[in-house]
Backbone as numpy.savetxt, mean C-alpha at the origin, in Angstrom:
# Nx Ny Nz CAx CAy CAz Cx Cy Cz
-14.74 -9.80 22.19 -15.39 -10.89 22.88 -14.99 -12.19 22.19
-14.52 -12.95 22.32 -14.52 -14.38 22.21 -15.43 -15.39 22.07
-15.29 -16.23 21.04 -16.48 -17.14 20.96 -16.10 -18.52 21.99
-17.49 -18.78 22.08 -17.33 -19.48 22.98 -16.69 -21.24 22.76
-15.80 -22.04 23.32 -15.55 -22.81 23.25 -15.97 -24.11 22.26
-15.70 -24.49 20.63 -15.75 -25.32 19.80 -16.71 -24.68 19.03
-17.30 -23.22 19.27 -17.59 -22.25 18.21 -17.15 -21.79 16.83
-17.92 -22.26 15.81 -17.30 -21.23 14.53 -17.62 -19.95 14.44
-16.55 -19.45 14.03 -16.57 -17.79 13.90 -16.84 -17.73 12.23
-17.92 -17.01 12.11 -18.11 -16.73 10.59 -17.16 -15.42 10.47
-16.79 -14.83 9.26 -16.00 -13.75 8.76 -17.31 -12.33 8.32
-17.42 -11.61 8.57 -18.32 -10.45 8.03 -18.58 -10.58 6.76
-19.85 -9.81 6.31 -20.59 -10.27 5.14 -19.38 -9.76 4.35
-19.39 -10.68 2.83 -18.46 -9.86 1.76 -17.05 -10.47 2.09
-17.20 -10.86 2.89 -15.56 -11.09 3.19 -14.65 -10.20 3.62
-15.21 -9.41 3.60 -14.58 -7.98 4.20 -14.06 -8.84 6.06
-12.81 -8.49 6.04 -12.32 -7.79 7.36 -11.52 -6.92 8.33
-12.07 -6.64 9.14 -11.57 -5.44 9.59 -10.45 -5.66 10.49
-9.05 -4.41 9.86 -8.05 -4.66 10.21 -7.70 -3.91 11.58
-6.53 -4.56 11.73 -6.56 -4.66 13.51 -5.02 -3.41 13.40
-5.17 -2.50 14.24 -3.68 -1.71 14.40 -3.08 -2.41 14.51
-1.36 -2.11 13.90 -0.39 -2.58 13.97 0.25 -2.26 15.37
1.10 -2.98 15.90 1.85 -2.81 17.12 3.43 -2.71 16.80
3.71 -3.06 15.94 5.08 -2.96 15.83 5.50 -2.45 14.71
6.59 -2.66 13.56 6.91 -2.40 12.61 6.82 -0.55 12.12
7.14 -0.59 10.55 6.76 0.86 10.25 5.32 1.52 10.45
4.62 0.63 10.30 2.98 1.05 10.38 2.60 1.21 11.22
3.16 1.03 12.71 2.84 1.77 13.95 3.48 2.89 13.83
4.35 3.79 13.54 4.74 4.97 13.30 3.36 5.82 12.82
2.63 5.14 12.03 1.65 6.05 11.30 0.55 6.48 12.49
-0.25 7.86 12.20 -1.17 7.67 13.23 -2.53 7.19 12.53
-3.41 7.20 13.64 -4.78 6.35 12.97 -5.57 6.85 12.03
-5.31 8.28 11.36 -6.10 8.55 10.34 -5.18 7.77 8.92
-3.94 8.01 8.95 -2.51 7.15 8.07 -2.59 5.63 7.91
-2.95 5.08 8.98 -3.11 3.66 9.04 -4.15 3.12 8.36
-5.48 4.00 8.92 -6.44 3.43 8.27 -6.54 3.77 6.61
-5.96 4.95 6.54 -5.85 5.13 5.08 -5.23 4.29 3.93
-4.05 3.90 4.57 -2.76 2.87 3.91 -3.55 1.52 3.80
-4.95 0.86 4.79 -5.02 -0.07 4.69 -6.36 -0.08 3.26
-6.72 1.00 2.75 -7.70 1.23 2.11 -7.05 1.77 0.60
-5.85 2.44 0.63 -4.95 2.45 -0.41 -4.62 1.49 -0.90
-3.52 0.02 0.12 -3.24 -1.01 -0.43 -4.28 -1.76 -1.00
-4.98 -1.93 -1.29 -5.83 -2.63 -1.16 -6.24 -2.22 -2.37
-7.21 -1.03 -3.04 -7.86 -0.53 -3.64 -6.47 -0.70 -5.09
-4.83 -0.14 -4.59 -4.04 -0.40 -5.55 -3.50 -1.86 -5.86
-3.47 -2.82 -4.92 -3.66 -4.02 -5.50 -4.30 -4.70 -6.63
-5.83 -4.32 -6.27 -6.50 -5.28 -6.71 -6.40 -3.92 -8.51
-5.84 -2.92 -8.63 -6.33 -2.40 -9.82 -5.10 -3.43 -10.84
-3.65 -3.16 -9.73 -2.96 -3.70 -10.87 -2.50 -5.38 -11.00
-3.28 -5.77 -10.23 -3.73 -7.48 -11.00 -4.32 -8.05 -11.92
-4.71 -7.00 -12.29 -5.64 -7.18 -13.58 -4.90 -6.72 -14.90
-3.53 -6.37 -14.76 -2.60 -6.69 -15.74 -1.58 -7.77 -15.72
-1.62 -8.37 -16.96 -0.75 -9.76 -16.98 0.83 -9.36 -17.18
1.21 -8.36 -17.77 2.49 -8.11 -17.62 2.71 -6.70 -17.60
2.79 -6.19 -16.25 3.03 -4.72 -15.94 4.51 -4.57 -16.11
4.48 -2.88 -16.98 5.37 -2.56 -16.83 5.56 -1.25 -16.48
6.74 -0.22 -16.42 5.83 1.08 -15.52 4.93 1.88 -16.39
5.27 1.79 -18.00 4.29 2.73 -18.37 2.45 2.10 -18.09
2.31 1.05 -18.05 1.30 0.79 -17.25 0.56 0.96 -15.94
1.89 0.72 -14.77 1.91 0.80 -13.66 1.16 2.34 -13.19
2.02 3.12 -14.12 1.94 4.73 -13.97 0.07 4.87 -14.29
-0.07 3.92 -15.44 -1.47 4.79 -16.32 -2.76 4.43 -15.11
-2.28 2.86 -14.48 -3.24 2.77 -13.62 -3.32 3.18 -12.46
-1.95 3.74 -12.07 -1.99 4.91 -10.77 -2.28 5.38 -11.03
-2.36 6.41 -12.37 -2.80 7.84 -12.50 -4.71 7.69 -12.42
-4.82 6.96 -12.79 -6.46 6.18 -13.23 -7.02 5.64 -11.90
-5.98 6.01 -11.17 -6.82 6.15 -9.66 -6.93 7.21 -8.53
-5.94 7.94 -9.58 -6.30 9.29 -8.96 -4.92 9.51 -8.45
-3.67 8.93 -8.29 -2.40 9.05 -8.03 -1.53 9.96 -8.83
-1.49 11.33 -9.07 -0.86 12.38 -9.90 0.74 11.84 -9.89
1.79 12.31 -11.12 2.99 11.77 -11.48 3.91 12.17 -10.23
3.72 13.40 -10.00 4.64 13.98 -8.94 4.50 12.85 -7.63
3.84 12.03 -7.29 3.79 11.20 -6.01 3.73 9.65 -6.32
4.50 10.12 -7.49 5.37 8.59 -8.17 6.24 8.43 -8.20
6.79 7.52 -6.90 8.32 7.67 -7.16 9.21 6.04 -7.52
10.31 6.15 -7.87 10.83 4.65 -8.40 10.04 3.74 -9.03
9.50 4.47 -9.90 9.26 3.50 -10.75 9.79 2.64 -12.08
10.23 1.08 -11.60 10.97 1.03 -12.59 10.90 -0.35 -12.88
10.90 -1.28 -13.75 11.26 -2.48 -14.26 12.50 -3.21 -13.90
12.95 -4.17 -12.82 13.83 -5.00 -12.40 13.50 -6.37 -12.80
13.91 -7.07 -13.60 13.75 -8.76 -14.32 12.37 -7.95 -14.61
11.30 -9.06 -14.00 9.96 -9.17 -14.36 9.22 -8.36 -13.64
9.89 -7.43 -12.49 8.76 -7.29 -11.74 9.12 -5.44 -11.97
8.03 -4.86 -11.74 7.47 -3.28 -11.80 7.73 -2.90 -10.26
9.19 -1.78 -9.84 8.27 -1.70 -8.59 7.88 0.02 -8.46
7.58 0.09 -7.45 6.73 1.59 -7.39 6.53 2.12 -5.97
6.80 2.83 -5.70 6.92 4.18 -4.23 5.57 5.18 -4.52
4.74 5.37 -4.12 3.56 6.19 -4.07 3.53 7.08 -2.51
3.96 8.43 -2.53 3.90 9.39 -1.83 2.64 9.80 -1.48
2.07 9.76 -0.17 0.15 9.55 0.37 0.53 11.19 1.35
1.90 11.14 1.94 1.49 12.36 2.66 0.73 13.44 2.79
0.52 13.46 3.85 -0.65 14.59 4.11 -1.20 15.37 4.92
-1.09 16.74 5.50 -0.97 17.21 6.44 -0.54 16.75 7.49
1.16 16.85 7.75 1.70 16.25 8.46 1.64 14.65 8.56
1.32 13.95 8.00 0.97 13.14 7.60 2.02 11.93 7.15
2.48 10.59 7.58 3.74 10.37 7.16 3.63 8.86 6.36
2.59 8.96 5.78 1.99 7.65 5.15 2.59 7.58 3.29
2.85 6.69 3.05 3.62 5.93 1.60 2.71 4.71 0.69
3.11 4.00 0.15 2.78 2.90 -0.51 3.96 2.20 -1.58
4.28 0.92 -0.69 5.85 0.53 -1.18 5.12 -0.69 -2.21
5.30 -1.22 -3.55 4.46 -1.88 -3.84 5.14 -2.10 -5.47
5.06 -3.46 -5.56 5.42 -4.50 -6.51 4.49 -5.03 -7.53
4.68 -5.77 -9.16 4.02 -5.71 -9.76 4.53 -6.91 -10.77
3.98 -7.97 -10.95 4.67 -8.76 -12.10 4.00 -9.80 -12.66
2.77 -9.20 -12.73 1.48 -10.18 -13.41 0.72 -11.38 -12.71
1.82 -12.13 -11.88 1.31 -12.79 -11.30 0.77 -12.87 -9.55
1.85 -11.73 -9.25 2.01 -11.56 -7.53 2.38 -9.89 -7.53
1.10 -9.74 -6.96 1.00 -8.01 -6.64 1.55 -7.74 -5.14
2.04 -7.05 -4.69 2.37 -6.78 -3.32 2.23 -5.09 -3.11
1.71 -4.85 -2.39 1.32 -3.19 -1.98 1.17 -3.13 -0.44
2.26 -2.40 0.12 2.52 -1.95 1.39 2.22 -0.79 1.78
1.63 -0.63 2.84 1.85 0.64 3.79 3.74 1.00 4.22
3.96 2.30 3.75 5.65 2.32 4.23 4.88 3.95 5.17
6.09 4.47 5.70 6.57 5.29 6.36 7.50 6.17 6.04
7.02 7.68 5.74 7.98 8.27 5.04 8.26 9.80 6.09
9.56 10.71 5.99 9.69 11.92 6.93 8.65 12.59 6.65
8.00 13.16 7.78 6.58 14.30 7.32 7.11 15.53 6.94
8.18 15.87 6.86 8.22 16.98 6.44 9.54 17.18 5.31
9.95 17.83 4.31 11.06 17.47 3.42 10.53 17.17 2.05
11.82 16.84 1.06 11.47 16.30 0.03 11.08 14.77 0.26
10.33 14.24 -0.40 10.36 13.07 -0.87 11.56 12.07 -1.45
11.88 10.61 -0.64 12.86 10.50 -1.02 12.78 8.56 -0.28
12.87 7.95 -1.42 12.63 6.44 -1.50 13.77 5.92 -0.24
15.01 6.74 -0.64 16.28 6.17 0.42 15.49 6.80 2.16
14.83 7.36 2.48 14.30 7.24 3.40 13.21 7.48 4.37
12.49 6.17 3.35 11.04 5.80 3.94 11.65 3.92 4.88
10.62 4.20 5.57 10.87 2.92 6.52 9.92 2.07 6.14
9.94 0.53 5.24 9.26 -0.39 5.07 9.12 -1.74 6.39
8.54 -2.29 5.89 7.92 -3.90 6.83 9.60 -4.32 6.25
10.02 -5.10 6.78 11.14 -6.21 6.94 10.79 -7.50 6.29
């Protein structure tokens, strides 16, 4: 519904808001139990590793693992200049959901990617945002 004409729209308590399906990109590939999951993953892994000033992977790793992210569904993790990056394998019963996601003290970035549901695991081909 739409507000009505020279209306302010307040945002939900908390600041919380609720995200809207994707229509295009890799994250429409996912289905809606994947989507909504990825948007509750990024999020939850963001905000853990901002709270380090200079990540590097043995960090990266301790606070994935410290969220419940086991080593085996860690993939590329590695130190490029300043920044940490990191591949997190979410699949799950058939399931074709990832987490593509960057790290360098100052600017966290954590994506929903798209990975084959079935196979090994394998960074060369998961489908990210552009």
């Amino acid at each position: 519904m739409e507000a009505p004409s020279g209306a302010t729209v307040e945002p939900p308590p908390g600041g919380a808001v609720e995200p809207i399906a994707p229509t295009a990109g890799p994250e429409a590939e996912l289905d809606a139990r994947d989507w909504c999951a990825g948007v509750q993953h990024e999020q939850r892994v963001a905000e853990a590793l901002l709270r380090l000033e200079r990540p590097d992977p043995a960090q990266v790793r301790k606070v994935l693992n410290g969220l419940g992210y086991i080593d085996e569904r860690i993939h590329g993790l590695r130190r490029s200049g300043a920044v940490t990056q990191f591949v997190v394998d979410l699949r799950d019963k058939g399931g074709r959901l990832c987490l593509d996601g960057t790290a360098n003290g100052e600017l966290t970035e954590v994506e929903a990617c798209v990975a084959p549901a079935e196979g090994t695991f394998d960074i060369a081909n998961i489908h990210r945002r552009l």
